Amino acid sequence: MPRVSATDQMPDFSNWTIGHKKYLLLDKLGSGAYGKVYRALDNSSPAPQPHYVAVKCLLRYPPDSDKDRIQRREIALHKRVSGHPNIVTFYEWFYDGQFVFVVMSLHTGGDLFGAITSKRSYDQQPEKIRATFLQILDAIQHCHDKGVFHRDVKPENIMCSEDGSTVYLGDFGLSTYKTTSREYGCGSSFYMSPGKFLNPRHPSTQLTNPVSPFRVHRASRDGPRSRLLQPSQRHMGSRCNSHQSDHQSESVEAGDNGRCMLCCL
């Protein structure tokens, strides 16, 4: 029997008014396993200059349940790092009936995956690749400075401005505040560093040093170019699995970022 996702249990929110009629939900921008994202009009903005936002719609879970704690962790950590010029801005969140709504900044250029594969905005554009890479590094470093580790850095979770010159890290659903992790396989397999991807319970997949050698530093402006095949699947699930071996969150996350940006080359 097919598994029913949280999104399958949600209605079409188009034309809903939420937040004491503050927001009018318009067209759907996208959906995933756990929620839907809509473009919305902020009704409190002046008519001559309407302000549009992105609203993530999630199921509301029983208080203090595991899913509720994970959901509140995502909201709290996104709020903590909000305010950086390369991170999706967190405005507010609230319950409305059986749903949770998270209001964020709207970025109309689509995600980085689409810019790479469909628009091909990075073909033969080394300076643009470098500029985007630096922006992502700045966003990740800001998160680390705030004690937040994203753990799911990938083009699908990076939004673009209309002209594609600025990128914004979003989707903190797998983020953590813990400096060491007792989980493997956390993230999306195409972008994982080896220390997170391999299962330490199986000797055939163990690494001598399970911590990725990559660290978060500002990118060199004269480094060699590398090439990695682009992922063939548009939507790749994000997940975490538990085990009993620690690794450093900051180190392995830097490996994720390197694989993410190699897709541009």
PDB file of C-alpha atoms in Angstrom:
ATOM      1  CA  MET A   1       0.000   0.000   0.000  1.00  0.00           C
ATOM      2  CA  PRO A   2       1.532   3.389  -0.983  1.00  0.00           C
ATOM      3  CA  ARG A   3       2.746   5.579   1.842  1.00  0.00           C
ATOM      4  CA  VAL A   4       0.696   8.721   2.449  1.00  0.00           C
ATOM      5  CA  SER A   5       2.806  11.855   2.874  1.00  0.00           C
ATOM      6  CA  ALA A   6       1.889  14.849   5.005  1.00  0.00           C
ATOM      7  CA  THR A   7       1.337  16.867   1.840  1.00  0.00           C
ATOM      8  CA  ASP A   8      -1.300  14.395   0.626  1.00  0.00           C
ATOM      9  CA  GLN A   9      -3.358  15.183   3.721  1.00  0.00           C
ATOM     10  CA  MET A  10      -3.431  18.916   2.994  1.00  0.00           C
ATOM     11  CA  PRO A  11      -6.024  20.860   1.016  1.00  0.00           C
ATOM     12  CA  ASP A  12      -5.339  23.396  -1.715  1.00  0.00           C
ATOM     13  CA  PHE A  13      -4.680  26.591   0.262  1.00  0.00           C
ATOM     14  CA  SER A  14      -5.156  28.951  -2.687  1.00  0.00           C
ATOM     15  CA  ASN A  15      -7.393  31.918  -1.764  1.00  0.00           C
ATOM     16  CA  TRP A  16      -7.257  31.101   1.942  1.00  0.00           C
ATOM     17  CA  THR A  17      -6.858  34.040   4.326  1.00  0.00           C
ATOM     18  CA  ILE A  18      -4.797  33.261   7.405  1.00  0.00           C
ATOM     19  CA  GLY A  19      -3.268  35.000  10.401  1.00  0.00           C
ATOM     20  CA  HIS A  20      -6.423  36.942  11.313  1.00  0.00           C
ATOM     21  CA  LYS A  21      -6.851  37.816   7.627  1.00  0.00           C
ATOM     22  CA  LYS A  22      -3.369  39.326   7.410  1.00  0.00           C
ATOM     23  CA  TYR A  23      -2.256  37.070   4.546  1.00  0.00           C
ATOM     24  CA  LEU A  24      -4.051  35.995   1.372  1.00  0.00           C
ATOM     25  CA  LEU A  25      -2.569  32.803  -0.080  1.00  0.00           C
ATOM     26  CA  LEU A  26      -2.309  32.928  -3.865  1.00  0.00           C
ATOM     27  CA  ASP A  27      -0.553  30.412  -6.129  1.00  0.00           C
ATOM     28  CA  LYS A  28       1.405  27.359  -4.999  1.00  0.00           C
ATOM     29  CA  LEU A  29       5.163  27.671  -5.494  1.00  0.00           C
ATOM     30  CA  GLY A  30       6.086  24.106  -4.629  1.00  0.00           C
ATOM     31  CA  SER A  31       5.545  21.162  -2.312  1.00  0.00           C
ATOM     32  CA  GLY A  32       7.523  18.444  -0.600  1.00  0.00           C
ATOM     33  CA  ALA A  33       6.982  15.473   1.662  1.00  0.00           C
ATOM     34  CA  TYR A  34       6.080  17.618   4.671  1.00  0.00           C
ATOM     35  CA  GLY A  35       4.430  20.778   3.387  1.00  0.00           C
ATOM     36  CA  LYS A  36       3.478  23.210   0.656  1.00  0.00           C
ATOM     37  CA  VAL A  37       4.784  26.702  -0.106  1.00  0.00           C
ATOM     38  CA  TYR A  38       2.554  29.482  -1.451  1.00  0.00           C
ATOM     39  CA  ARG A  39       3.029  33.012  -2.652  1.00  0.00           C
ATOM     40  CA  ALA A  40       0.929  35.268  -0.447  1.00  0.00           C
ATOM     41  CA  LEU A  41      -0.140  38.900  -0.267  1.00  0.00           C
ATOM     42  CA  ASP A  42       0.459  40.758   2.982  1.00  0.00           C
ATOM     43  CA  ASN A  43      -2.880  42.535   3.363  1.00  0.00           C
ATOM     44  CA  SER A  44      -1.342  45.023   5.785  1.00  0.00           C
ATOM     45  CA  SER A  45       0.876  46.449   3.028  1.00  0.00           C
ATOM     46  CA  PRO A  46      -0.290  49.578   1.159  1.00  0.00           C
ATOM     47  CA  ALA A  47      -2.224  48.984  -2.076  1.00  0.00           C
ATOM     48  CA  PRO A  48       0.177  51.051  -4.243  1.00  0.00           C
ATOM     49  CA  GLN A  49       3.117  48.925  -3.018  1.00  0.00           C
ATOM     50  CA  PRO A  50       1.819  45.440  -2.175  1.00  0.00           C
ATOM     51  CA  HIS A  51       4.214  43.198  -0.280  1.00  0.00           C
ATOM     52  CA  TYR A  52       4.359  39.528  -1.232  1.00  0.00           C
ATOM     53  CA  VAL A  53       5.767  36.785   0.968  1.00  0.00           C
ATOM     54  CA  ALA A  54       6.278  33.032   0.861  1.00  0.00           C
ATOM     55  CA  VAL A  55       4.198  30.954   3.276  1.00  0.00           C
ATOM     56  CA  LYS A  56       5.097  27.376   4.166  1.00  0.00           C
ATOM     57  CA  CYS A  57       2.031  25.337   5.156  1.00  0.00           C
ATOM     58  CA  LEU A  58       2.610  22.392   7.509  1.00  0.00           C
ATOM     59  CA  LEU A  59       0.469  19.940   9.425  1.00  0.00           C
ATOM     60  CA  ARG A  60       0.012  20.680  13.114  1.00  0.00           C
ATOM     61  CA  TYR A  61       1.114  17.777  15.295  1.00  0.00           C
ATOM     62  CA  PRO A  62       0.140  16.886  18.888  1.00  0.00           C
ATOM     63  CA  PRO A  63       2.023  19.049  21.413  1.00  0.00           C
ATOM     64  CA  ASP A  64       5.328  17.570  22.622  1.00  0.00           C
ATOM     65  CA  SER A  65       5.211  14.737  20.094  1.00  0.00           C
ATOM     66  CA  ASP A  66       8.441  13.938  18.229  1.00  0.00           C
ATOM     67  CA  LYS A  67       7.142  15.563  15.039  1.00  0.00           C
ATOM     68  CA  ASP A  68       6.063  18.652  16.959  1.00  0.00           C
ATOM     69  CA  ARG A  69       9.507  19.009  18.554  1.00  0.00           C
ATOM     70  CA  ILE A  70      11.249  18.625  15.176  1.00  0.00           C
ATOM     71  CA  GLN A  71       8.929  21.212  13.634  1.00  0.00           C
ATOM     72  CA  ARG A  72       9.511  23.711  16.433  1.00  0.00           C
ATOM     73  CA  ARG A  73      13.273  23.128  16.207  1.00  0.00           C
ATOM     74  CA  GLU A  74      13.209  23.986  12.492  1.00  0.00           C
ATOM     75  CA  ILE A  75      11.306  27.206  13.210  1.00  0.00           C
ATOM     76  CA  ALA A  76      13.523  28.235  16.125  1.00  0.00           C
ATOM     77  CA  LEU A  77      16.804  27.636  14.281  1.00  0.00           C
ATOM     78  CA  HIS A  78      15.639  29.402  11.114  1.00  0.00           C
ATOM     79  CA  LYS A  79      14.581  32.366  13.246  1.00  0.00           C
ATOM     80  CA  ARG A  80      17.993  32.379  14.951  1.00  0.00           C
ATOM     81  CA  VAL A  81      19.943  32.752  11.697  1.00  0.00           C
ATOM     82  CA  SER A  82      17.491  35.057   9.903  1.00  0.00           C
ATOM     83  CA  GLY A  83      18.736  38.518   8.957  1.00  0.00           C
ATOM     84  CA  HIS A  84      21.731  37.506   6.861  1.00  0.00           C
ATOM     85  CA  PRO A  85      21.630  38.781   3.248  1.00  0.00           C
ATOM     86  CA  ASN A  86      22.054  35.235   1.892  1.00  0.00           C
ATOM     87  CA  ILE A  87      19.510  33.459   4.076  1.00  0.00           C
ATOM     88  CA  VAL A  88      15.753  33.363   3.474  1.00  0.00           C
ATOM     89  CA  THR A  89      14.275  35.852   5.946  1.00  0.00           C
ATOM     90  CA  PHE A  90      12.013  34.476   8.672  1.00  0.00           C
ATOM     91  CA  TYR A  91       9.107  36.834   9.461  1.00  0.00           C
ATOM     92  CA  GLU A  92       6.729  34.953  11.755  1.00  0.00           C
ATOM     93  CA  TRP A  93       4.869  31.720  12.353  1.00  0.00           C
ATOM     94  CA  PHE A  94       1.506  30.816  13.834  1.00  0.00           C
ATOM     95  CA  TYR A  95      -1.099  28.097  14.218  1.00  0.00           C
ATOM     96  CA  ASP A  96      -4.368  28.370  12.331  1.00  0.00           C
ATOM     97  CA  GLY A  97      -6.693  25.448  12.956  1.00  0.00           C
ATOM     98  CA  GLN A  98      -4.956  22.134  12.249  1.00  0.00           C
ATOM     99  CA  PHE A  99      -2.102  23.728  10.311  1.00  0.00           C
ATOM    100  CA  VAL A 100       1.128  25.613  10.990  1.00  0.00           C
ATOM    101  CA  PHE A 101       2.054  28.551   8.769  1.00  0.00           C
ATOM    102  CA  VAL A 102       5.584  29.925   8.471  1.00  0.00           C
ATOM    103  CA  VAL A 103       5.946  33.329   6.769  1.00  0.00           C
ATOM    104  CA  MET A 104       9.229  34.027   4.962  1.00  0.00           C
ATOM    105  CA  SER A 105      10.714  36.315   2.347  1.00  0.00           C
ATOM    106  CA  LEU A 106       9.716  35.607  -1.259  1.00  0.00           C
ATOM    107  CA  HIS A 107      12.434  35.076  -3.875  1.00  0.00           C
ATOM    108  CA  THR A 108      11.060  34.860  -7.384  1.00  0.00           C
ATOM    109  CA  GLY A 109      14.069  33.497  -9.274  1.00  0.00           C
ATOM    110  CA  GLY A 110      13.318  29.863  -8.456  1.00  0.00           C
ATOM    111  CA  ASP A 111      15.817  27.520  -6.840  1.00  0.00           C
ATOM    112  CA  LEU A 112      19.471  26.996  -7.683  1.00  0.00           C
ATOM    113  CA  PHE A 113      18.816  23.552  -9.139  1.00  0.00           C
ATOM    114  CA  GLY A 114      16.565  25.068 -11.788  1.00  0.00           C
ATOM    115  CA  ALA A 115      19.115  27.785 -12.490  1.00  0.00           C
ATOM    116  CA  ILE A 116      21.791  25.134 -13.074  1.00  0.00           C
ATOM    117  CA  THR A 117      19.827  22.535 -15.034  1.00  0.00           C
ATOM    118  CA  SER A 118      16.864  24.243 -16.732  1.00  0.00           C
ATOM    119  CA  LYS A 119      17.988  27.831 -17.200  1.00  0.00           C
ATOM    120  CA  ARG A 120      21.654  26.788 -17.549  1.00  0.00           C
ATOM    121  CA  SER A 121      22.585  30.121 -16.001  1.00  0.00           C
ATOM    122  CA  TYR A 122      26.025  28.862 -14.964  1.00  0.00           C
ATOM    123  CA  ASP A 123      27.231  27.408 -18.263  1.00  0.00           C
ATOM    124  CA  GLN A 124      30.652  28.884 -19.038  1.00  0.00           C
ATOM    125  CA  GLN A 125      30.153  31.450 -16.249  1.00  0.00           C
ATOM    126  CA  PRO A 126      33.096  30.918 -13.847  1.00  0.00           C
ATOM    127  CA  GLU A 127      32.756  34.348 -12.218  1.00  0.00           C
ATOM    128  CA  LYS A 128      29.081  33.796 -11.518  1.00  0.00           C
ATOM    129  CA  ILE A 129      29.851  30.348 -10.096  1.00  0.00           C
ATOM    130  CA  ARG A 130      32.483  31.866  -7.814  1.00  0.00           C
ATOM    131  CA  ALA A 131      30.144  34.664  -6.669  1.00  0.00           C
ATOM    132  CA  THR A 132      27.365  32.180  -5.865  1.00  0.00           C
ATOM    133  CA  PHE A 133      29.760  29.855  -4.060  1.00  0.00           C
ATOM    134  CA  LEU A 134      30.999  32.714  -1.867  1.00  0.00           C
ATOM    135  CA  GLN A 135      27.445  33.730  -0.978  1.00  0.00           C
ATOM    136  CA  ILE A 136      26.610  30.170   0.094  1.00  0.00           C
ATOM    137  CA  LEU A 137      29.799  29.970   2.161  1.00  0.00           C
ATOM    138  CA  ASP A 138      28.934  33.269   3.841  1.00  0.00           C
ATOM    139  CA  ALA A 139      25.452  31.961   4.684  1.00  0.00           C
ATOM    140  CA  ILE A 140      26.798  28.696   6.107  1.00  0.00           C
ATOM    141  CA  GLN A 141      29.482  30.486   8.106  1.00  0.00           C
ATOM    142  CA  HIS A 142      26.812  32.791   9.564  1.00  0.00           C
ATOM    143  CA  CYS A 143      24.771  29.744  10.577  1.00  0.00           C
ATOM    144  CA  HIS A 144      27.816  28.169  12.239  1.00  0.00           C
ATOM    145  CA  ASP A 145      28.607  31.424  14.039  1.00  0.00           C
ATOM    146  CA  LYS A 146      25.048  31.304  15.421  1.00  0.00           C
ATOM    147  CA  GLY A 147      25.466  27.667  16.471  1.00  0.00           C
ATOM    148  CA  VAL A 148      23.248  26.254  13.715  1.00  0.00           C
ATOM    149  CA  PHE A 149      24.220  23.424  11.339  1.00  0.00           C
ATOM    150  CA  HIS A 150      21.984  23.129   8.272  1.00  0.00           C
ATOM    151  CA  ARG A 151      22.775  19.498   7.284  1.00  0.00           C
ATOM    152  CA  ASP A 152      20.892  19.624   3.991  1.00  0.00           C
ATOM    153  CA  VAL A 153      22.772  22.065   1.775  1.00  0.00           C
ATOM    154  CA  LYS A 154      21.750  21.416  -1.836  1.00  0.00           C
ATOM    155  CA  PRO A 155      20.642  23.464  -4.863  1.00  0.00           C
ATOM    156  CA  GLU A 156      16.973  22.687  -4.185  1.00  0.00           C
ATOM    157  CA  ASN A 157      17.248  24.432  -0.806  1.00  0.00           C
ATOM    158  CA  ILE A 158      18.864  27.582  -2.192  1.00  0.00           C
ATOM    159  CA  MET A 159      16.600  30.249  -3.685  1.00  0.00           C
ATOM    160  CA  CYS A 160      17.594  32.842  -6.275  1.00  0.00           C
ATOM    161  CA  SER A 161      16.731  36.478  -6.813  1.00  0.00           C
ATOM    162  CA  GLU A 162      14.830  37.432  -9.970  1.00  0.00           C
ATOM    163  CA  ASP A 163      18.030  38.337 -11.818  1.00  0.00           C
ATOM    164  CA  GLY A 164      19.956  35.392 -10.374  1.00  0.00           C
ATOM    165  CA  SER A 165      22.692  37.532  -8.850  1.00  0.00           C
ATOM    166  CA  THR A 166      21.861  36.734  -5.220  1.00  0.00           C
ATOM    167  CA  VAL A 167      21.130  33.390  -3.568  1.00  0.00           C
ATOM    168  CA  TYR A 168      19.423  32.576  -0.269  1.00  0.00           C
ATOM    169  CA  LEU A 169      19.834  29.467   1.863  1.00  0.00           C
ATOM    170  CA  GLY A 170      16.525  28.081   3.140  1.00  0.00           C
ATOM    171  CA  ASP A 171      14.712  24.982   4.447  1.00  0.00           C
ATOM    172  CA  PHE A 172      16.078  24.316   7.930  1.00  0.00           C
ATOM    173  CA  GLY A 173      14.050  21.136   8.416  1.00  0.00           C
ATOM    174  CA  LEU A 174      17.133  18.995   9.175  1.00  0.00           C
ATOM    175  CA  SER A 175      19.154  21.666  10.959  1.00  0.00           C
ATOM    176  CA  THR A 176      20.561  21.144  14.434  1.00  0.00           C
ATOM    177  CA  TYR A 177      22.271  23.119  17.178  1.00  0.00           C
ATOM    178  CA  LYS A 178      24.395  20.135  18.239  1.00  0.00           C
ATOM    179  CA  THR A 179      28.102  20.404  17.467  1.00  0.00           C
ATOM    180  CA  THR A 180      28.422  16.626  17.170  1.00  0.00           C
ATOM    181  CA  SER A 181      25.882  14.358  15.514  1.00  0.00           C
ATOM    182  CA  ARG A 182      24.887  10.797  16.342  1.00  0.00           C
ATOM    183  CA  GLU A 183      23.158  10.327  12.999  1.00  0.00           C
ATOM    184  CA  TYR A 184      24.343   9.127   9.611  1.00  0.00           C
ATOM    185  CA  GLY A 185      22.646   9.580   6.252  1.00  0.00           C
ATOM    186  CA  CYS A 186      21.308  12.987   7.260  1.00  0.00           C
ATOM    187  CA  GLY A 187      20.523  15.037   4.179  1.00  0.00           C
ATOM    188  CA  SER A 188      20.223  14.097   0.500  1.00  0.00           C
ATOM    189  CA  SER A 189      22.455  11.343  -0.854  1.00  0.00           C
ATOM    190  CA  PHE A 190      23.718  13.225  -3.938  1.00  0.00           C
ATOM    191  CA  TYR A 191      25.198  15.975  -1.755  1.00  0.00           C
ATOM    192  CA  MET A 192      26.388  14.165   1.378  1.00  0.00           C
ATOM    193  CA  SER A 193      29.971  14.163   2.523  1.00  0.00           C
ATOM    194  CA  PRO A 194      31.292  10.595   3.033  1.00  0.00           C
ATOM    195  CA  GLY A 195      31.291  10.867   6.835  1.00  0.00           C
ATOM    196  CA  LYS A 196      27.516  11.262   6.835  1.00  0.00           C
ATOM    197  CA  PHE A 197      26.597   8.977   3.955  1.00  0.00           C
ATOM    198  CA  LEU A 198      28.289   5.761   5.006  1.00  0.00           C
ATOM    199  CA  ASN A 199      26.764   3.449   7.601  1.00  0.00           C
ATOM    200  CA  PRO A 200      29.342   2.757  10.346  1.00  0.00           C
ATOM    201  CA  ARG A 201      27.516  -0.458  11.324  1.00  0.00           C
ATOM    202  CA  HIS A 202      28.832  -2.110   8.168  1.00  0.00           C
ATOM    203  CA  PRO A 203      32.641  -2.614   8.093  1.00  0.00           C
ATOM    204  CA  SER A 204      32.685  -2.539   4.284  1.00  0.00           C
ATOM    205  CA  THR A 205      31.572   1.092   4.295  1.00  0.00           C
ATOM    206  CA  GLN A 206      33.627   2.412   7.205  1.00  0.00           C
ATOM    207  CA  LEU A 207      36.112   5.233   6.713  1.00  0.00           C
ATOM    208  CA  THR A 208      39.419   5.442   8.538  1.00  0.00           C
ATOM    209  CA  ASN A 209      38.420   8.986   9.441  1.00  0.00           C
ATOM    210  CA  PRO A 210      34.635   9.467   9.139  1.00  0.00           C
ATOM    211  CA  VAL A 211      34.978  13.257   9.328  1.00  0.00           C
ATOM    212  CA  SER A 212      35.161  15.006   5.956  1.00  0.00           C
ATOM    213  CA  PRO A 213      38.425  16.948   5.444  1.00  0.00           C
ATOM    214  CA  PHE A 214      36.509  19.967   4.073  1.00  0.00           C
ATOM    215  CA  ARG A 215      36.268  23.020   6.316  1.00  0.00           C
ATOM    216  CA  VAL A 216      34.318  26.219   5.867  1.00  0.00           C
ATOM    217  CA  HIS A 217      36.735  28.857   4.611  1.00  0.00           C
ATOM    218  CA  ARG A 218      36.301  31.604   2.076  1.00  0.00           C
ATOM    219  CA  ALA A 219      36.786  30.173  -1.427  1.00  0.00           C
ATOM    220  CA  SER A 220      40.049  30.673  -3.236  1.00  0.00           C
ATOM    221  CA  ARG A 221      39.681  32.862  -6.295  1.00  0.00           C
ATOM    222  CA  ASP A 222      42.295  30.938  -8.291  1.00  0.00           C
ATOM    223  CA  GLY A 223      41.503  27.300  -7.522  1.00  0.00           C
ATOM    224  CA  PRO A 224      41.256  24.574 -10.216  1.00  0.00           C
ATOM    225  CA  ARG A 225      37.896  23.717 -11.672  1.00  0.00           C
ATOM    226  CA  SER A 226      36.375  20.283 -11.049  1.00  0.00           C
ATOM    227  CA  ARG A 227      33.523  18.474 -12.727  1.00  0.00           C
ATOM    228  CA  LEU A 228      30.742  16.329 -11.271  1.00  0.00           C
ATOM    229  CA  LEU A 229      27.806  14.809 -13.108  1.00  0.00           C
ATOM    230  CA  GLN A 230      24.561  16.626 -12.379  1.00  0.00           C
ATOM    231  CA  PRO A 231      21.997  14.623 -10.400  1.00  0.00           C
ATOM    232  CA  SER A 232      19.433  12.979 -12.630  1.00  0.00           C
ATOM    233  CA  GLN A 233      16.539  13.260 -10.200  1.00  0.00           C
ATOM    234  CA  ARG A 234      14.796  16.560  -9.547  1.00  0.00           C
ATOM    235  CA  HIS A 235      13.401  15.752  -6.107  1.00  0.00           C
ATOM    236  CA  MET A 236      15.670  13.947  -3.689  1.00  0.00           C
ATOM    237  CA  GLY A 237      14.385  13.041  -0.251  1.00  0.00           C
ATOM    238  CA  SER A 238      16.021  14.418   2.881  1.00  0.00           C
ATOM    239  CA  ARG A 239      16.399  12.139   5.858  1.00  0.00           C
ATOM    240  CA  CYS A 240      18.374  11.189   8.976  1.00  0.00           C
ATOM    241  CA  ASN A 241      19.258   7.800  10.447  1.00  0.00           C
ATOM    242  CA  SER A 242      20.660   7.083  13.900  1.00  0.00           C
ATOM    243  CA  HIS A 243      23.864   5.339  14.888  1.00  0.00           C
ATOM    244  CA  GLN A 244      26.301   5.324  17.778  1.00  0.00           C
ATOM    245  CA  SER A 245      29.321   7.119  16.284  1.00  0.00           C
ATOM    246  CA  ASP A 246      29.820  10.870  16.571  1.00  0.00           C
ATOM    247  CA  HIS A 247      31.014  13.218  13.840  1.00  0.00           C
ATOM    248  CA  GLN A 248      31.548  16.956  13.763  1.00  0.00           C
ATOM    249  CA  SER A 249      28.615  18.803  12.202  1.00  0.00           C
ATOM    250  CA  GLU A 250      30.649  21.722  10.842  1.00  0.00           C
ATOM    251  CA  SER A 251      33.203  19.547   9.045  1.00  0.00           C
ATOM    252  CA  VAL A 252      30.818  17.264   7.212  1.00  0.00           C
ATOM    253  CA  GLU A 253      28.522  20.150   6.291  1.00  0.00           C
ATOM    254  CA  ALA A 254      31.329  21.816   4.406  1.00  0.00           C
ATOM    255  CA  GLY A 255      31.641  18.661   2.319  1.00  0.00           C
ATOM    256  CA  ASP A 256      27.944  18.939   1.450  1.00  0.00           C
ATOM    257  CA  ASN A 257      28.485  22.469   0.206  1.00  0.00           C
ATOM    258  CA  GLY A 258      31.394  21.461  -2.003  1.00  0.00           C
ATOM    259  CA  ARG A 259      29.342  18.768  -3.715  1.00  0.00           C
ATOM    260  CA  CYS A 260      26.414  21.148  -4.071  1.00  0.00           C
ATOM    261  CA  MET A 261      28.456  23.737  -5.950  1.00  0.00           C
ATOM    262  CA  LEU A 262      30.400  21.239  -8.082  1.00  0.00           C
ATOM    263  CA  CYS A 263      27.081  20.666  -9.861  1.00  0.00           C
ATOM    264  CA  CYS A 264      27.466  24.167 -11.320  1.00  0.00           C
ATOM    265  CA  LEU A 265      30.711  23.296 -13.060  1.00  0.00           C
TER     266      LEU A 265
END
